[in-house]
mmCIF file of C-alpha atoms in Angstrom:
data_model
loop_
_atom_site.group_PDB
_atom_site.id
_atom_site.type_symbol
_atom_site.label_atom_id
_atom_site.label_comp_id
_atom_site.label_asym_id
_atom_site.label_seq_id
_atom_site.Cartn_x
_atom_site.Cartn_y
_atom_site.Cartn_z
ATOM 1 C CA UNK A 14 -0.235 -40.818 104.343
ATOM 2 C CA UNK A 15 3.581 -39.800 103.239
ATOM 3 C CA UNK A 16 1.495 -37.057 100.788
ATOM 4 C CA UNK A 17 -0.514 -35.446 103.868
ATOM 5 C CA UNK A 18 2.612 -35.372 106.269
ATOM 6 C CA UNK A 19 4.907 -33.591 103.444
ATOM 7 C CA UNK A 20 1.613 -31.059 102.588
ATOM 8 C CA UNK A 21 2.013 -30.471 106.642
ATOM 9 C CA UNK A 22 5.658 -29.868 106.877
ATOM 10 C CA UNK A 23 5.406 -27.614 103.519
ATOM 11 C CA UNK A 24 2.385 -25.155 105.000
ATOM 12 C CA UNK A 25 4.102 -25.155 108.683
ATOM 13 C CA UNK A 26 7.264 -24.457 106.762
ATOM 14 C CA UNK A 27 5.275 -21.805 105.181
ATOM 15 C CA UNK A 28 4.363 -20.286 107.971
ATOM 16 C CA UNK A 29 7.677 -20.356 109.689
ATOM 17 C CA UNK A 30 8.969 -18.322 106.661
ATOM 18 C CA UNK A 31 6.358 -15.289 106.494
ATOM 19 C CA UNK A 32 6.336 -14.487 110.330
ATOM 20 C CA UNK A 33 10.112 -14.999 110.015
ATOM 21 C CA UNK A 34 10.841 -12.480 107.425
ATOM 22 C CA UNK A 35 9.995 -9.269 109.487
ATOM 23 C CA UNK A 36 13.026 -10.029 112.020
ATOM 24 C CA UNK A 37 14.422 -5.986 111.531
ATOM 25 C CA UNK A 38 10.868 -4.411 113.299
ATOM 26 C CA UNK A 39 11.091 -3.492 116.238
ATOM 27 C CA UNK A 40 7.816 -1.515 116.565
ATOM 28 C CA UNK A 41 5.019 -1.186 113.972
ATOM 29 C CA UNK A 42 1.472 -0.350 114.948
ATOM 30 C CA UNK A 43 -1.439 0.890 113.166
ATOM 31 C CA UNK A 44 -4.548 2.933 113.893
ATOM 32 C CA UNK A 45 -7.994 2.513 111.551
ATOM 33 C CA UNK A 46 -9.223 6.025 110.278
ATOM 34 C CA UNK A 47 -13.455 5.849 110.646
ATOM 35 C CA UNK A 48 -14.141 6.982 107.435
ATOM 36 C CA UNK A 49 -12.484 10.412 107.042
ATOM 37 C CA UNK A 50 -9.457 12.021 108.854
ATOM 38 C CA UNK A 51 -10.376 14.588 109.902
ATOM 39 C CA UNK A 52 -7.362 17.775 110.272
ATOM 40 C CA UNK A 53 -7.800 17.892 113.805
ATOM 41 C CA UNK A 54 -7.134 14.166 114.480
ATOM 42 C CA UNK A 55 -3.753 13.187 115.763
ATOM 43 C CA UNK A 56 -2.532 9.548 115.548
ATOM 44 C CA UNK A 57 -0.325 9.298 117.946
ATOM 45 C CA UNK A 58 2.226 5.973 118.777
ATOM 46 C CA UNK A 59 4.216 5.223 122.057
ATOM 47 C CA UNK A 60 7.506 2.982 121.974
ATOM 48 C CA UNK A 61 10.481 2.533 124.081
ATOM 49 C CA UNK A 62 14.229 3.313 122.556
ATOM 50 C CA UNK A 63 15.523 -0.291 121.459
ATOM 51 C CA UNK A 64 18.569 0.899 122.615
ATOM 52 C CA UNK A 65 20.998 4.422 121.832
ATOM 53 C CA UNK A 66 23.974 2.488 119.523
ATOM 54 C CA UNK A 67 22.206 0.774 116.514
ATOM 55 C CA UNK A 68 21.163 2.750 114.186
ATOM 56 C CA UNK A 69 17.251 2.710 112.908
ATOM 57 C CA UNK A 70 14.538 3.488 110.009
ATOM 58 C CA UNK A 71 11.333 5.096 111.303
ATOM 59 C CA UNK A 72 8.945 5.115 108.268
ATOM 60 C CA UNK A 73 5.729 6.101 108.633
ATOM 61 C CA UNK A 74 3.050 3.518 107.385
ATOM 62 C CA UNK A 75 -0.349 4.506 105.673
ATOM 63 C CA UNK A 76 -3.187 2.806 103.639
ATOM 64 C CA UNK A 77 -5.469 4.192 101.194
ATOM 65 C CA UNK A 78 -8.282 3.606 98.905
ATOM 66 C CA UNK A 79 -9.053 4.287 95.726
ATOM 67 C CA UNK A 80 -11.290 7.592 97.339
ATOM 68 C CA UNK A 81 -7.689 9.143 98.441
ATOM 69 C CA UNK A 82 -8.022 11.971 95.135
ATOM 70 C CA UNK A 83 -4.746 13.932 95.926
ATOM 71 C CA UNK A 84 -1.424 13.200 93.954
ATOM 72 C CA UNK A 85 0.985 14.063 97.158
ATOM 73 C CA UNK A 86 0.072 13.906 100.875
ATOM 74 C CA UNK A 87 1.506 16.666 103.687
ATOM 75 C CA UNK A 88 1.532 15.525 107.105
ATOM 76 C CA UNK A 89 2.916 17.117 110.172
ATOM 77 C CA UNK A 90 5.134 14.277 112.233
ATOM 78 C CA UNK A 91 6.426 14.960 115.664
ATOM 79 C CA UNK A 92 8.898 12.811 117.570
ATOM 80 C CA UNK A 93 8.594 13.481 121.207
ATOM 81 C CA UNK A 94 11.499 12.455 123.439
ATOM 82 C CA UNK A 95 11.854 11.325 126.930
ATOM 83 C CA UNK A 96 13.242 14.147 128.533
ATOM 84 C CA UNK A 97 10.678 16.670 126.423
ATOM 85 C CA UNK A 98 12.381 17.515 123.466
ATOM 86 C CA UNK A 99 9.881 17.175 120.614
ATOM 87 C CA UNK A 100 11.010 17.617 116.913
ATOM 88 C CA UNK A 101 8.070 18.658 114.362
ATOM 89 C CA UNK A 102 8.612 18.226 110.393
ATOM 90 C CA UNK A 103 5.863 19.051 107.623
ATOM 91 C CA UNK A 104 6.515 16.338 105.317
ATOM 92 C CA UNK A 105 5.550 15.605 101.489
ATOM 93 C CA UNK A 106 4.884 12.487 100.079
ATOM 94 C CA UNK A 107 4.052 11.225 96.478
ATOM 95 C CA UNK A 108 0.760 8.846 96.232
ATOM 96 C CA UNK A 109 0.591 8.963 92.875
ATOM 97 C CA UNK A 110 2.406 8.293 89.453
ATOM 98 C CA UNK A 111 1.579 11.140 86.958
ATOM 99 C CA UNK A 112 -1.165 9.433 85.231
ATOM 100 C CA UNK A 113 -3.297 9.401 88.850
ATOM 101 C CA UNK A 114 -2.808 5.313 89.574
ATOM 102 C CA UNK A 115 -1.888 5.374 93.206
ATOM 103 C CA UNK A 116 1.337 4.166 94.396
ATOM 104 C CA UNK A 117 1.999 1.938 97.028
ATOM 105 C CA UNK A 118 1.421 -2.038 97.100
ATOM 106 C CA UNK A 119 -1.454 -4.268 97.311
ATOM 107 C CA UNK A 120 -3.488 -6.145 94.725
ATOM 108 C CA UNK A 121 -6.779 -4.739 95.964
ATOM 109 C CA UNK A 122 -8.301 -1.154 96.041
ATOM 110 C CA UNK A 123 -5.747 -0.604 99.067
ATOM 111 C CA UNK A 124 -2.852 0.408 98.696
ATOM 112 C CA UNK A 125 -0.066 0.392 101.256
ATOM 113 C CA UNK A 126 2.500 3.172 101.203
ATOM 114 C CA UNK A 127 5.709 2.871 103.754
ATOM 115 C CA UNK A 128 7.292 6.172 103.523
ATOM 116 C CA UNK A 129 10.571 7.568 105.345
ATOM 117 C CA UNK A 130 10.755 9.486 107.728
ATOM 118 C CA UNK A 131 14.326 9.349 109.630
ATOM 119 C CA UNK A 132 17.316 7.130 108.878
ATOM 120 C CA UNK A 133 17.245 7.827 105.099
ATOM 121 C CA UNK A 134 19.714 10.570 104.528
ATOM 122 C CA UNK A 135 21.848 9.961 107.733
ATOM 123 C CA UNK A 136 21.884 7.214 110.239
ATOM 124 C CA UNK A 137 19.438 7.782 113.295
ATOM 125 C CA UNK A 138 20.066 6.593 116.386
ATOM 126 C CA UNK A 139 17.722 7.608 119.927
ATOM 127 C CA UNK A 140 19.729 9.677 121.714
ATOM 128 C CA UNK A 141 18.046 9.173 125.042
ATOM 129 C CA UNK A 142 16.574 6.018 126.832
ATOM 130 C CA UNK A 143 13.138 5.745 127.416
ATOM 131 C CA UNK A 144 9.395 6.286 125.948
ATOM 132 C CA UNK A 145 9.016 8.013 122.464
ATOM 133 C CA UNK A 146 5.784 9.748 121.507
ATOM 134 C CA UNK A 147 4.975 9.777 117.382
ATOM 135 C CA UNK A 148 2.409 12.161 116.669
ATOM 136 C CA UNK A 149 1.268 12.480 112.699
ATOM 137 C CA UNK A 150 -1.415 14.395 111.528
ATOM 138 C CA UNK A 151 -2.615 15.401 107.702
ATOM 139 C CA UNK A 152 -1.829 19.228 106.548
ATOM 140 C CA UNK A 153 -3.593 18.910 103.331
ATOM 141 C CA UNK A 154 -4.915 21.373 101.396
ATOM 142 C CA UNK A 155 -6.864 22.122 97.714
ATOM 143 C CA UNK A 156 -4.831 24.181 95.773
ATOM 144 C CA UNK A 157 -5.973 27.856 95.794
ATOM 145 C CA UNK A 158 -7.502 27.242 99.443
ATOM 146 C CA UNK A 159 -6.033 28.609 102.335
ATOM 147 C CA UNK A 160 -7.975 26.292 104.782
ATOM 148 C CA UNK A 161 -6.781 22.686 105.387
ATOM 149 C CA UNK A 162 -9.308 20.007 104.021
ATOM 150 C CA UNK A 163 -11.620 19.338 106.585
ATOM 151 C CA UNK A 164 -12.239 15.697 106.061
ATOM 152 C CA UNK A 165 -9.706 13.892 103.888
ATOM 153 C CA UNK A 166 -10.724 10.602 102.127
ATOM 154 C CA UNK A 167 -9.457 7.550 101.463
ATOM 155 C CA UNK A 168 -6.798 7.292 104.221
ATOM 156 C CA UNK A 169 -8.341 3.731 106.112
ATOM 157 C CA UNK A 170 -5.358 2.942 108.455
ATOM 158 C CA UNK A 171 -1.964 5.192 109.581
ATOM 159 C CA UNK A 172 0.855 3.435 111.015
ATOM 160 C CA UNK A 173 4.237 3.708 112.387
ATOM 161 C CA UNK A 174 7.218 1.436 111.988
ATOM 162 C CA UNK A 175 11.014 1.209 113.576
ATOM 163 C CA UNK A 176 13.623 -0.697 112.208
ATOM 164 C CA UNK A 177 16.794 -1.648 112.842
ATOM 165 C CA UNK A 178 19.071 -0.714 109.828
ATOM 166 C CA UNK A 179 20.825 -3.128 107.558
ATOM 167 C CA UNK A 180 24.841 -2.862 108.427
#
C-alpha cells in the first residue's frame, strides 16, 4: 500500500512540475496548416498587452515535417497595435543544418522550431494598452522563380508565443 501511495505522490508530483515549468508565457497559441500553406493564407493571433513596463520575447512558433524541403523559411510578420499602428518585417529563418537534417526539436518526424521575433536584440515592451493583432504569412520562393511557392509543404502547425523576459 506504502508502494502505490509514493508511485501517486511521484506522478502527481510529476505533473505539478511540467505544467509548472512554462510560468514566463503569457500567450502562446497555435493554428493547424490542412496540408499545404498556401501564400495567400494569413495566420493571424489576437492578445491583450500584459502590461507597458516589463519587458517581453515574442517568438514565433512553427512545426514541420520531414516534407518541409527548403533550408531557410521567409515569412512576412505584422504586429498590429491598438490604436492602428501596424509594423511589417520579412523575416529569414534557418530550418536546416548544412547537411539538410532539419533543425528544431522533437524525437519524431516533427520538428518544432521557436524562432525570435522581438525582444532579442533590444528589450520590447507594448507601448500601448490594449488588443494586439499578429499576422504571419510564408514569402517563400524557389530560387530562380520570381513567383512565391504556391503551396508550401511540410509546415503542420504555426504559432505565436509572448514571454515575459528573464531580469
Amino acid at each position: 500500500m506504502l508502494k502505490k501511495t509514493n508511485r501517486l505522490f511521484l506522478v502527481v508530483f510529476s505533473c505539478f512540475l511540467i505544467t509548472s515549468c512554462d510560468s514566463n508565457a503569457v500567450f502562446d497559441e497555435y493554428q493547424s496548416v490542412p496540408n499545404e500553406w498556401n501564400k495567400d493564407s494569413v495566420a493571424s493571433f489576437n492578445f491583450k498587452a500584459p502590461d507597458t513596463i516589463n519587458n517581453y520575447n515574442l517568438y514565433v512558433n512553427l512545426r514541420n515535417t520531414d516534407a518541409y524541403k527548403f533550408s531557410n523559411l521567409f515569412l512576412l510578420v505584422e504586429l498590429n497595435y491598438p490604436n492602428g499602428k501596424a509594423v511589417k518585417d520579412t523575416l529569414e529563418y534557418k530550418m536546416a543544418a548544412p547537411n539538410g537534417e532539419l533543425l528544431g526539436t522533437g524525437f519524431s518526424d516533427i520538428k518544432e522550431n521557436k524562432l525570435w521575433f522581438r525582444g532579442f536584440k533590444t528589450p520590447f515592451k507594448f507601448s500601448e494598452e490594449g488588443d494586439y493583432t499578429v499576422n504571419i504569412q510564408h514569402a517563400m520562393r524557389n530560387n530562380g522563380e520570381v513567383n512565391g511557392v504556391e503551396n508550401l509543404q511540410g509546415i503542420t502547425d504555426i504559432g505565436f508565443r509572448v514571454e515575459q523576459a528573464q531580469k
